[in-house]
XYZ file of N, CA, C and O in Angstrom:
840
model
N -14.231 -10.138 -17.103
C -14.874 -10.266 -15.790
C -15.899 -8.936 -15.498
O -15.765 -7.973 -15.995
N -17.062 -9.352 -15.125
C -18.150 -8.318 -15.063
C -18.272 -7.982 -13.485
O -18.102 -9.102 -12.665
N -19.414 -7.041 -13.111
C -19.769 -6.919 -11.450
C -20.660 -8.090 -11.471
O -20.467 -8.927 -10.202
N -21.558 -8.576 -12.039
C -22.564 -9.505 -12.003
C -23.780 -9.297 -11.356
O -24.079 -7.814 -11.248
N -24.709 -9.886 -10.755
C -25.749 -9.492 -9.955
C -25.781 -8.687 -8.804
O -24.770 -9.203 -7.977
N -26.279 -7.750 -8.789
C -26.297 -6.855 -7.330
C -27.695 -7.221 -6.263
O -28.918 -7.627 -7.030
N -27.358 -7.090 -5.107
C -28.427 -7.269 -4.158
C -28.945 -5.810 -3.936
O -27.956 -5.140 -2.979
N -30.091 -5.347 -4.067
C -30.337 -4.218 -3.960
C -31.622 -3.580 -3.262
O -31.819 -2.615 -2.310
N -32.611 -5.037 -2.967
C -33.813 -4.709 -2.342
C -34.086 -6.164 -1.587
O -33.409 -7.222 -1.894
N -35.030 -6.315 -0.831
C -35.270 -7.331 0.027
C -35.827 -8.125 -0.930
O -35.926 -9.690 -0.834
N -36.423 -7.942 -1.910
C -37.356 -9.175 -3.240
C -35.676 -9.735 -3.701
O -35.774 -10.944 -4.048
N -34.572 -9.199 -3.819
C -33.479 -9.826 -4.555
C -33.113 -11.002 -3.413
O -32.564 -11.968 -3.727
N -33.069 -10.594 -2.094
C -32.814 -11.414 -1.176
C -33.653 -12.567 -1.029
O -32.977 -14.082 -0.975
N -35.155 -12.391 -1.345
C -35.880 -13.591 -1.173
C -35.971 -14.348 -2.340
O -36.025 -15.320 -2.244
N -35.510 -13.797 -3.524
C -35.190 -14.743 -4.701
C -33.916 -15.649 -4.343
O -34.073 -16.640 -4.923
N -33.122 -15.200 -3.927
C -31.689 -16.014 -3.554
C -32.189 -17.003 -2.711
O -31.624 -18.259 -3.092
N -32.846 -16.827 -1.647
C -33.207 -17.763 -0.696
C -34.124 -18.619 -1.257
O -33.983 -19.940 -0.879
N -34.680 -18.303 -2.060
C -35.802 -19.370 -2.841
C -34.879 -20.367 -3.599
O -35.429 -21.216 -3.551
N -34.104 -19.852 -4.109
C -33.461 -20.514 -5.140
C -32.336 -21.597 -4.314
O -32.217 -22.730 -4.417
N -32.014 -21.179 -2.918
C -31.015 -21.865 -2.216
C -31.933 -23.009 -1.585
O -31.516 -24.076 -1.747
N -33.023 -22.752 -1.357
C -34.037 -23.713 -0.714
C -34.237 -24.865 -1.746
O -34.512 -25.997 -1.255
N -34.509 -24.312 -2.991
C -34.921 -25.304 -3.698
C -33.767 -26.242 -4.047
O -33.882 -27.488 -4.629
N -32.447 -25.821 -4.305
C -31.411 -26.609 -4.257
C -30.724 -27.188 -3.374
O -30.213 -28.353 -3.534
N -31.036 -27.018 -2.052
C -30.534 -27.473 -0.873
C -31.702 -27.598 0.171
O -32.001 -26.687 0.770
N -32.145 -29.193 0.569
C -33.088 -28.823 1.716
C -32.816 -28.485 2.916
O -33.509 -28.044 3.671
N -31.522 -28.703 3.094
C -31.266 -28.242 4.674
C -31.103 -26.528 4.586
O -31.460 -25.734 5.601
N -31.081 -25.789 3.532
C -31.266 -24.590 3.503
C -32.876 -23.905 3.677
O -33.352 -23.177 4.317
N -33.679 -24.892 3.076
C -35.295 -24.745 3.131
C -35.455 -24.894 4.655
O -36.358 -24.332 5.311
N -34.840 -25.800 5.316
C -35.067 -26.346 6.856
C -34.534 -25.050 7.569
O -35.204 -24.567 8.455
N -33.797 -24.642 7.291
C -33.125 -23.199 8.164
C -33.963 -22.130 7.735
O -34.315 -21.139 8.854
N -34.472 -21.990 6.701
C -35.352 -20.684 6.156
C -36.540 -20.914 6.998
O -37.055 -19.584 7.264
N -37.195 -22.035 7.076
C -38.301 -22.099 7.915
C -38.300 -21.702 9.052
O -39.123 -21.063 9.754
N -37.000 -21.782 9.583
C -36.738 -21.310 10.919
C -36.401 -20.056 11.438
O -36.661 -19.330 12.169
N -35.717 -19.453 10.309
C -35.328 -17.900 10.504
C -36.082 -16.805 9.912
O -36.398 -15.758 10.474
N -37.151 -17.396 9.142
C -38.130 -16.348 8.332
C -37.477 -15.522 7.195
O -36.230 -15.930 7.151
N -37.692 -14.383 6.999
C -37.091 -13.621 5.896
C -35.851 -13.164 6.202
O -35.437 -13.122 7.571
N -35.096 -13.162 5.328
C -33.753 -12.781 5.667
C -33.431 -11.298 5.556
O -34.087 -10.587 4.576
N -32.396 -10.582 6.140
C -32.266 -9.323 6.037
C -31.678 -8.973 5.012
O -31.027 -9.466 4.273
N -31.968 -7.538 4.459
C -31.354 -7.164 3.214
C -29.632 -6.703 3.628
O -28.921 -7.092 2.640
N -29.420 -6.375 4.701
C -28.063 -5.842 5.103
C -27.320 -4.907 4.258
O -25.994 -5.019 4.391
N -28.037 -4.263 3.414
C -27.158 -3.108 2.338
C -26.523 -2.204 3.237
O -27.377 -1.806 3.878
N -25.329 -1.750 2.797
C -24.483 -0.797 3.753
C -24.135 0.256 2.837
O -23.987 -0.150 1.517
N -23.922 1.685 3.456
C -23.433 2.488 2.345
C -21.967 1.903 2.173
O -21.202 1.007 2.597
N -21.225 2.597 0.716
C -19.859 2.114 0.626
C -18.948 3.260 0.881
O -19.622 4.234 1.544
N -17.691 3.248 0.806
C -16.835 4.366 1.365
C -16.034 3.862 2.447
O -16.023 2.728 3.061
N -15.327 4.833 3.064
C -14.084 4.785 3.968
C -14.607 4.454 5.357
O -14.303 3.709 6.112
N -15.799 5.030 5.763
C -16.411 4.724 6.900
C -16.669 3.257 7.083
O -16.697 2.826 8.190
N -17.553 2.705 6.222
C -17.844 1.087 6.376
C -16.290 0.260 6.487
O -16.388 -0.591 7.209
N -15.499 0.656 5.627
C -14.233 0.065 5.586
C -13.534 -0.220 7.061
O -13.158 -0.827 7.683
N -13.739 1.495 7.996
C -13.128 1.481 9.029
C -14.204 0.912 9.820
O -13.522 0.313 11.083
N -15.197 0.738 9.788
C -16.563 -0.246 10.713
C -16.004 -1.236 10.700
O -15.653 -2.122 11.896
N -15.529 -1.904 9.184
C -15.018 -3.257 9.471
C -13.832 -3.632 10.143
O -13.587 -4.671 10.719
N -12.822 -2.803 10.109
C -11.668 -2.916 10.813
C -11.829 -2.996 12.286
O -11.572 -3.812 12.965
N -12.914 -2.119 12.756
C -13.291 -2.018 14.298
C -13.861 -3.441 14.546
O -13.426 -4.052 15.659
N -14.526 -4.092 13.744
C -15.375 -5.204 14.197
C -14.157 -6.702 14.332
O -14.783 -7.464 14.543
N -13.142 -6.279 13.536
C -12.025 -7.549 13.273
C -12.024 -8.324 15.082
O -11.608 -7.413 16.041
N -12.214 -9.273 15.216
C -11.846 -10.163 16.430
C -12.577 -9.448 17.771
O -11.562 -9.797 18.660
N -13.702 -8.903 17.404
C -14.180 -8.551 18.889
C -15.522 -8.947 18.483
O -16.053 -9.198 17.348
N -16.120 -9.068 19.711
C -17.746 -9.269 19.762
C -18.679 -8.229 19.048
O -18.044 -7.288 18.898
N -19.497 -8.596 18.195
C -20.555 -7.789 17.956
C -20.861 -6.585 18.868
O -20.743 -5.227 18.444
N -21.262 -6.936 20.111
C -21.729 -5.810 21.146
C -20.334 -4.810 21.275
O -20.551 -3.605 21.390
N -19.380 -5.332 21.428
C -17.934 -4.636 21.543
C -17.589 -3.574 20.413
O -17.480 -2.336 20.689
N -17.897 -4.200 19.179
C -17.539 -3.489 17.967
C -18.773 -2.580 17.917
O -18.253 -1.072 17.651
N -20.088 -2.500 18.422
C -21.052 -1.358 18.198
C -20.768 -0.528 19.250
O -20.777 0.725 18.899
N -20.446 -1.039 20.423
C -19.876 0.073 21.414
C -18.996 1.277 20.925
O -18.733 2.237 21.013
N -17.568 0.404 20.287
C -16.525 1.316 19.853
C -17.082 1.994 18.903
O -16.495 3.220 18.676
N -17.708 1.638 17.825
C -18.036 2.529 16.700
C -18.647 3.331 17.255
O -18.952 4.590 16.543
N -19.728 3.286 18.143
C -20.643 4.363 18.653
C -19.753 5.500 19.270
O -20.126 6.595 19.012
N -18.484 5.059 19.955
C -17.432 6.144 20.495
C -16.911 6.654 19.388
O -16.830 7.975 19.562
N -16.695 6.232 18.276
C -15.876 6.752 17.069
C -16.665 8.036 16.576
O -16.396 8.894 16.382
N -18.027 7.339 16.729
C -18.896 8.508 15.619
C -19.487 9.765 16.677
O -19.177 10.815 16.183
N -19.495 9.211 17.794
C -19.604 10.559 18.941
C -18.398 11.385 18.942
O -18.660 12.639 19.071
N -17.158 10.863 18.465
C -15.753 11.563 18.847
C -15.768 12.281 17.072
O -14.453 12.942 16.951
N -16.811 11.960 16.088
C -16.662 12.440 14.813
C -14.994 11.886 14.186
O -14.156 12.490 13.908
N -14.893 10.572 14.549
C -13.678 9.935 14.052
C -13.943 9.092 12.828
O -13.582 7.744 13.064
N -14.603 9.129 12.061
C -15.071 8.194 11.118
C -14.673 8.696 9.602
O -14.889 7.798 8.576
N -13.957 9.726 9.514
C -13.419 10.175 7.900
C -11.905 9.965 7.848
O -11.363 9.791 9.069
N -11.204 9.890 6.718
C -9.732 9.741 6.733
C -9.251 11.069 7.225
O -8.218 10.755 8.068
N -9.340 12.213 6.890
C -8.984 13.266 7.614
C -9.013 13.559 9.240
O -7.692 13.758 9.869
N -9.991 13.227 9.726
C -10.137 12.938 11.200
C -9.268 11.914 11.800
O -8.726 12.250 12.913
N -9.171 10.923 10.969
C -8.113 9.758 11.653
C -6.585 10.091 11.477
O -6.106 9.885 12.519
N -6.352 10.900 10.435
C -4.905 11.287 10.239
C -4.751 12.330 11.184
O -3.276 12.442 11.504
N -5.552 13.238 11.517
C -5.272 14.375 12.524
C -5.542 14.169 13.717
O -4.981 14.513 14.625
N -6.126 12.967 14.327
C -6.466 12.664 15.486
C -5.195 11.860 16.160
O -4.092 11.414 15.767
N -5.170 12.403 17.595
C -3.831 11.906 18.318
C -4.395 10.196 18.712
O -5.329 9.853 18.579
N -3.176 9.347 19.103
C -3.577 8.392 19.100
C -4.360 8.202 20.531
O -4.988 6.689 20.690
N -4.152 8.938 21.375
C -4.791 9.094 22.794
C -6.416 8.918 22.300
O -7.077 8.387 22.907
N -6.776 9.976 21.482
C -8.033 10.038 21.204
C -8.367 8.676 20.319
O -9.421 8.518 20.746
N -7.975 7.996 19.582
C -8.354 6.803 19.134
C -8.285 5.754 20.100
O -9.203 4.964 20.204
N -7.226 5.937 20.904
C -7.490 4.673 22.188
C -8.646 4.795 22.878
O -9.229 4.147 23.275
N -8.748 6.138 23.068
C -10.010 6.240 24.116
C -11.490 6.223 23.634
O -12.084 5.855 24.283
N -11.520 5.854 22.034
C -12.827 5.539 21.573
C -12.681 4.093 21.582
O -13.924 3.442 21.341
N -11.536 3.345 21.955
C -11.697 1.763 21.953
C -10.895 1.001 21.008
O -10.594 -0.182 21.062
N -10.072 1.691 20.295
C -8.954 1.101 19.316
C -7.791 0.613 20.043
O -7.354 1.258 20.822
N -7.572 -0.764 19.593
C -5.869 -1.144 20.232
C -5.054 -0.276 19.209
O -5.225 0.231 18.410
N -3.730 -0.672 19.620
C -2.677 0.070 19.420
C -2.400 -0.495 17.938
O -2.237 0.277 16.828
N -2.747 -1.903 17.374
C -2.868 -2.590 16.208
C -3.935 -1.910 15.241
O -3.453 -1.288 14.012
N -4.964 -1.918 15.583
C -6.069 -1.232 15.034
C -6.045 0.379 14.616
O -6.503 0.809 13.596
N -5.439 1.390 15.302
C -4.893 2.622 15.224
C -4.021 2.469 14.281
O -4.081 3.463 13.081
N -3.037 1.623 14.033
C -2.140 1.569 12.797
C -2.748 1.395 11.611
O -2.688 1.788 10.253
N -4.022 0.299 11.683
C -4.484 -0.131 10.669
C -5.755 0.992 10.146
O -5.901 1.135 8.851
N -6.002 1.831 11.023
C -7.129 2.837 10.701
C -6.259 3.812 10.017
O -6.778 4.383 8.878
N -5.179 4.193 10.418
C -4.148 5.054 9.713
C -3.759 4.543 8.115
O -3.849 5.589 7.446
N -3.627 3.485 8.260
C -3.004 2.978 6.907
C -4.186 3.208 5.981
O -4.117 3.410 4.743
N -5.412 2.754 6.521
C -6.411 3.240 5.496
C -6.914 4.742 5.010
O -7.278 4.825 3.929
N -6.444 5.638 6.098
C -6.847 6.989 5.679
C -5.756 7.483 4.963
O -6.159 8.409 4.378
N -4.556 6.690 4.740
C -3.691 7.113 3.742
C -3.366 6.274 2.529
O -2.864 6.744 1.535
N -4.768 5.624 2.362
C -4.409 4.563 1.171
C -5.020 5.226 -0.269
O -4.785 4.764 -1.574
N -6.149 6.283 -0.061
C -6.521 6.688 -1.157
C -7.366 5.777 -2.356
O -6.978 5.708 -3.529
N -8.132 5.312 -1.364
C -8.793 4.311 -2.711
C -9.866 4.745 -3.204
O -10.568 5.878 -2.728
N -10.011 4.852 -4.603
C -11.171 5.410 -5.272
C -12.401 4.474 -5.194
O -12.718 3.389 -5.764
N -13.298 4.849 -4.149
C -14.460 4.063 -3.937
C -15.289 3.828 -4.946
O -16.194 2.958 -4.857
N -15.441 5.066 -5.752
C -16.692 5.232 -6.735
C -16.136 4.161 -7.748
O -17.155 3.423 -8.413
N -14.846 4.016 -7.988
C -14.391 2.983 -9.101
C -14.639 1.434 -8.423
O -14.884 0.878 -9.307
N -14.522 1.162 -7.202
C -14.829 -0.113 -6.792
C -16.026 -0.582 -7.113
O -16.427 -1.698 -7.169
N -17.072 0.416 -7.154
C -18.751 -0.010 -7.771
C -18.538 -0.752 -9.038
O -19.406 -1.697 -9.037
N -17.521 -0.220 -9.761
C -18.024 -1.109 -11.345
C -16.898 -1.890 -11.473
O -16.935 -2.706 -12.505
N -16.089 -2.336 -10.618
C -14.728 -3.199 -10.334
C -15.401 -4.527 -10.472
O -16.251 -4.860 -9.259
N -14.655 -5.890 -11.038
C -15.124 -7.294 -10.893
C -14.938 -7.428 -9.111
O -13.768 -6.591 -8.687
N -15.740 -8.298 -8.449
C -15.336 -8.603 -7.227
C -13.927 -9.159 -7.076
O -13.382 -8.776 -5.992
N -13.156 -9.916 -7.931
C -12.056 -10.064 -7.800
C -11.017 -9.111 -7.378
O -10.083 -9.042 -6.879
N -11.369 -7.886 -8.613
C -10.481 -6.856 -8.279
C -10.677 -5.955 -7.028
O -9.508 -5.435 -6.497
N -11.753 -5.954 -6.792
C -12.343 -5.164 -5.414
C -11.264 -5.931 -4.241
O -10.740 -5.380 -3.622
N -11.473 -6.955 -4.046
C -10.715 -7.843 -2.966
C -9.218 -7.663 -3.188
O -8.461 -7.237 -2.328
N -8.613 -7.927 -4.496
C -7.201 -7.414 -4.510
C -6.698 -6.049 -3.937
O -5.813 -6.166 -3.596
N -7.277 -5.038 -4.356
C -7.475 -3.627 -4.196
C -7.456 -3.316 -2.714
O -6.420 -3.084 -2.073
N -8.383 -3.902 -1.919
C -8.561 -4.021 -0.780
C -7.728 -4.327 0.341
O -7.044 -3.834 1.315
N -7.039 -5.764 -0.238
C -6.428 -6.202 0.905
C -4.882 -5.963 0.537
O -3.973 -6.172 1.340
N -4.602 -4.881 -0.202
C -3.420 -4.125 -0.348
C -3.235 -3.316 0.808
O -2.157 -2.685 1.453
N -4.444 -2.893 1.655
C -4.229 -1.801 2.765
C -3.860 -2.794 3.844
O -4.396 -3.853 4.205
N -2.912 -2.575 4.733
C -2.436 -3.038 5.911
C -3.896 -3.078 7.049
O -4.300 -2.147 7.214
N -4.209 -4.253 7.547
C -5.428 -4.479 8.178
C -6.658 -4.915 7.944
O -7.516 -5.371 8.034
N -6.587 -4.993 6.213
C -7.816 -5.196 5.392
C -7.412 -6.699 4.993
O -6.542 -6.620 3.894
N -7.900 -7.857 5.323
C -7.849 -9.002 5.067
C -8.893 -9.708 3.902
O -9.865 -8.752 3.694
N -8.786 -10.757 3.600
C -9.810 -11.110 2.645
C -11.121 -11.118 3.250
O -12.293 -10.767 2.654
N -11.273 -11.619 4.538
C -12.547 -11.599 5.120
C -13.479 -10.074 4.954
O -14.466 -10.017 4.685
N -12.315 -8.959 5.360
C -12.877 -7.626 5.399
C -13.354 -7.257 3.933
O -14.431 -6.633 4.062
N -12.764 -7.446 3.166
C -12.843 -7.193 1.447
C -14.251 -7.977 1.250
O -14.911 -7.444 0.423
N -14.154 -9.141 1.770
C -15.544 -9.956 1.145
C -16.724 -9.211 1.799
O -17.650 -9.175 1.207
N -16.503 -9.189 3.149
C -17.892 -8.233 3.736
C -18.045 -6.966 2.987
O -19.182 -6.815 2.917
N -17.069 -6.415 2.633
C -17.424 -4.882 2.040
C -18.023 -5.116 0.438
O -18.846 -4.425 0.021
N -17.593 -6.070 -0.261
C -17.974 -6.491 -1.474
C -19.579 -6.822 -1.247
O -20.564 -6.599 -2.031
N -19.760 -7.924 0.107
C -21.226 -8.246 -0.222
C -22.431 -7.336 0.312
O -23.150 -7.232 -0.109
N -21.805 -6.494 1.517
C -22.839 -5.663 1.731
C -22.739 -4.188 1.397
O -23.498 -3.359 1.217
N -21.842 -3.627 1.259
C -21.409 -2.256 0.860
C -21.488 -2.187 -0.662
O -22.142 -1.237 -1.185
N -21.200 -3.283 -1.638
C -21.239 -3.219 -2.888
C -22.563 -4.053 -3.250
O -22.662 -4.163 -4.762
N -23.007 -4.639 -2.525
C -24.402 -5.684 -3.039
C -23.805 -6.557 -4.055
O -24.917 -7.236 -4.601
N -22.639 -7.125 -3.815
C -22.481 -8.351 -4.929
C -23.200 -9.657 -4.352
O -23.319 -9.781 -3.093
N -23.836 -10.413 -5.349
C -24.882 -11.511 -5.051
C -23.992 -12.796 -4.911
O -24.823 -13.426 -4.399
N -22.762 -12.956 -5.183
C -22.356 -13.817 -5.165
C -20.839 -14.157 -4.524
O -19.843 -14.419 -5.316
N -20.908 -13.587 -3.247
C -19.547 -13.290 -2.604
C -20.014 -14.246 -1.213
O -20.689 -13.941 -0.662
N -18.723 -14.893 -0.734
C -19.119 -15.449 0.531
C -17.842 -15.233 1.124
O -16.634 -14.613 0.860
N -17.763 -15.356 2.566
C -16.679 -14.879 3.465
C -16.393 -16.252 4.358
O -16.707 -16.372 5.582
N -15.753 -17.088 3.925
C -15.484 -18.801 4.375
C -14.712 -18.506 5.715
O -14.463 -19.448 6.811
N -13.781 -17.482 5.879
C -13.102 -17.370 7.267
C -13.880 -16.767 8.385
O -13.108 -16.837 9.387
N -15.047 -16.737 8.065
C -16.018 -16.067 9.077
C -16.437 -17.192 10.054
O -16.952 -18.198 9.776
N -16.045 -17.200 11.242
C -16.219 -18.095 12.152
C -17.714 -18.494 12.508
O -18.039 -19.433 12.778
N -18.579 -17.390 12.716
C -19.969 -17.851 12.743
C -20.426 -18.627 11.431
O -21.039 -19.558 11.582
N -20.011 -18.251 10.414
C -20.599 -19.085 9.325
C -19.840 -20.524 9.013
O -20.765 -21.387 8.830
N -18.559 -20.645 9.605
C -18.190 -22.025 9.989
C -19.067 -22.966 10.831
O -19.511 -24.097 10.471
N -19.312 -21.967 11.896
C -20.069 -22.925 13.079
C -21.198 -22.935 12.573
O -21.907 -24.287 12.868
N -22.197 -22.149 12.248
C -23.538 -22.336 11.256
C -23.345 -23.531 10.633
O -24.182 -24.139 10.614
N -22.723 -23.678 9.318
C -22.491 -24.545 8.363
C -22.338 -26.084 9.365
O -22.889 -27.328 8.560
N -21.713 -25.970 10.190
C -21.583 -27.279 11.180
C -22.512 -27.893 11.820
O -22.777 -28.995 11.525
N -23.346 -26.601 12.076
C -24.752 -27.276 12.604
C -25.401 -27.463 11.806
O -26.285 -28.576 12.017
N -25.656 -26.622 10.640
C -26.890 -26.924 9.880
C -26.483 -28.244 9.118
O -27.601 -28.776 8.853
N -25.252 -28.564 8.346
C -25.119 -29.779 7.728
C -24.384 -30.938 8.703
O -24.006 -31.885 7.998
N -24.549 -30.778 10.040
C -24.459 -31.903 10.897
C -22.602 -32.524 10.421
O -22.326 -33.652 10.469
N -21.907 -31.457 10.194
C -20.417 -31.695 10.154
C -19.878 -32.316 11.487
O -20.438 -31.844 12.659
N -18.943 -33.132 11.421
C -17.984 -33.467 12.898
C -17.809 -32.568 13.328
O -16.991 -32.396 14.429
N -16.963 -31.437 13.017
C -16.039 -30.530 13.162
C -16.459 -29.061 12.194
O -17.107 -29.068 11.229
N -16.094 -27.841 12.874
C -16.202 -26.878 11.959
C -15.348 -26.830 11.017
O -14.238 -26.926 11.098
N -15.961 -26.768 9.596
C -14.948 -26.512 8.411
C -14.212 -25.460 8.472
O -14.572 -24.169 8.847
N -12.757 -25.763 7.827
C -12.043 -24.619 7.638
C -12.310 -23.681 6.468
O -13.241 -24.060 5.986
N -11.311 -22.697 6.447
C -11.926 -21.812 5.464
C -11.784 -22.256 4.181
O -12.565 -22.043 3.284
N -10.874 -22.965 3.883
C -10.743 -23.606 2.290
C -11.643 -24.551 2.112
O -12.381 -24.701 0.919
N -12.014 -25.572 3.122
C -13.335 -26.220 2.900
C -14.566 -25.648 2.498
O -15.196 -26.066 1.840
N -14.882 -24.516 3.546
C -16.254 -24.029 3.358
C -16.070 -23.187 2.084
O -17.403 -22.972 1.583
N -14.930 -22.679 1.692
C -15.141 -22.122 0.630
C -15.629 -22.913 -0.500
O -16.141 -22.354 -1.814
N -14.902 -24.300 -0.590
C -15.435 -25.392 -1.494
C -16.647 -25.598 -1.508
O -17.424 -25.872 -2.694
N -17.314 -25.864 -0.093
C -18.486 -26.290 -0.180
C -19.601 -25.255 -0.545
O -20.739 -25.328 -1.262
N -19.232 -23.863 -0.171
C -20.153 -22.477 -0.986
C -20.011 -22.621 -2.499
O -21.024 -21.827 -2.751
N -19.168 -23.155 -3.449
C -19.265 -23.242 -4.801
C -20.804 -23.373 -5.305
O -21.136 -22.970 -6.201
N -21.300 -24.597 -4.619
C -22.283 -25.055 -4.867
C -23.607 -24.104 -4.737
O -24.588 -24.259 -5.298
N -23.460 -23.023 -4.081
C -24.251 -22.147 -3.683
C -24.148 -20.793 -4.929
O -25.008 -19.877 -4.348
N -23.544 -20.993 -5.704
C -23.254 -19.596 -6.554
C -24.603 -19.939 -7.567
O -24.981 -21.069 -7.968
N -25.112 -18.826 -8.036
C -24.846 -17.695 -7.819
C -25.443 -16.645 -6.748
O -25.273 -15.453 -6.789
N -25.674 -17.673 -5.496
C -26.408 -16.483 -4.679
C -25.428 -16.991 -3.585
O -26.134 -16.944 -2.227
N -24.334 -16.889 -3.158
C -23.485 -17.190 -2.021
C -23.602 -16.123 -1.048
O -23.496 -16.434 -0.038
N -23.763 -14.836 -1.446
C -24.218 -13.585 -0.447
C -25.311 -14.107 0.508
O -25.447 -13.608 1.317
N -26.296 -14.712 -0.541
C -27.521 -14.947 0.365
C -27.475 -16.123 1.008
O -28.087 -16.299 2.143
N -26.693 -17.178 0.905
C -26.176 -18.011 1.689
C -25.683 -17.880 2.765
O -26.005 -18.433 4.041
N -24.658 -16.780 2.830
C -23.895 -16.331 3.909
C -25.163 -15.627 4.944
O -25.085 -15.977 6.005
N -25.738 -14.720 4.426
C -26.976 -14.410 5.127
C -27.942 -15.200 5.779
O -28.345 -15.133 6.904
N -28.107 -16.261 5.250
C -29.008 -17.558 5.662
C -28.412 -18.096 6.915
O -28.731 -18.470 7.979
N -27.079 -18.320 6.376
C -26.174 -18.925 7.587
C -26.068 -18.173 8.533
O -26.123 -18.534 9.613
N -25.764 -16.862 8.709
C -25.809 -15.992 9.962
C -27.202 -16.013 10.540
O -27.193 -15.534 11.772
N -28.176 -16.090 9.852
C -29.513 -15.733 10.615
C -29.639 -17.129 11.273
O -30.308 -17.245 12.461
N -29.541 -18.245 10.596
C -29.720 -19.453 11.290
C -28.736 -19.448 12.750
O -29.133 -20.157 13.531
N -27.313 -19.045 12.482
C -26.378 -18.844 13.509
C -27.241 -17.925 14.828
O -27.172 -18.655 16.128
N -27.812 -16.830 14.434
C -28.454 -16.343 15.393
C -29.672 -16.908 16.143
O -30.062 -16.777 17.438
N -30.184 -17.998 15.413
C -31.563 -18.578 15.572
C -30.985 -20.124 16.800
O -31.463 -20.111 17.948
N -30.145 -20.347 16.384
C -29.328 -21.636 16.850
C -28.747 -21.119 18.401
O -28.569 -22.170 19.128
N -27.742 -19.806 18.382
C -27.099 -19.885 19.458
C -27.793 -18.384 20.089
O -27.243 -18.264 21.091
N -28.840 -17.846 19.535
C -29.290 -16.699 20.100
C -28.065 -15.595 20.252
O -28.312 -14.977 21.276
N -27.358 -15.778 19.338
C -26.285 -14.640 19.359
C -26.054 -13.947 17.964
O -26.418 -14.768 16.751
N -25.930 -12.827 17.861
C -25.727 -12.232 16.299
C -24.046 -12.716 15.952
O -22.881 -12.687 16.542
N -23.941 -12.753 14.512
C -22.708 -13.411 14.096
C -22.418 -12.454 13.367
O -21.117 -12.568 12.881
N -22.786 -11.268 12.896
C -22.370 -10.386 12.213
C -23.112 -9.069 12.260
O -24.330 -8.785 12.598
N -22.110 -8.130 12.319
C -22.770 -6.390 12.617
C -23.504 -6.350 11.404
O -23.463 -6.511 10.364
């Protein structure tokens, strides 16, 4: 198994979008509405996974507000999380459950540099061993922090709703059905996700992902 193609520049995203538009007319229609897709590359490491935990099951606006408070309180590193009192983390906006997840992540000793060179399947397997990191969080990390070009996150509700609208489905596809649907979008599934999030934003006037 290899790492495969990486998304490192806007040109990579544009290449993937052109490929998808050529393969699927509905993607071409969506792209005409969304315009150029964002790169969305983020740093890798502890803080990005912690930020992903913060984003779980809250709106984009709420996640941004909580993360801003955590950054202001300097609560974005593993030692800071270990040393912080529960009261400090609650004051930043973390629920009791997310405090537990943040502490589990701070104690996990993940080798983030090694993940850069690991196949995506191994990345997801290692990250999901940490309490509070599910498949969605691991896929988002592989997509944006590691730049993997062929990752999808079918458990994402915004992707499910966007696919329902774009493909005129009778109901929002469940995770398994959307994962199977996305197989046709390989080797650019990460760009397909970007396109569906962008289409969601156009159709709903709401952000679907941080």
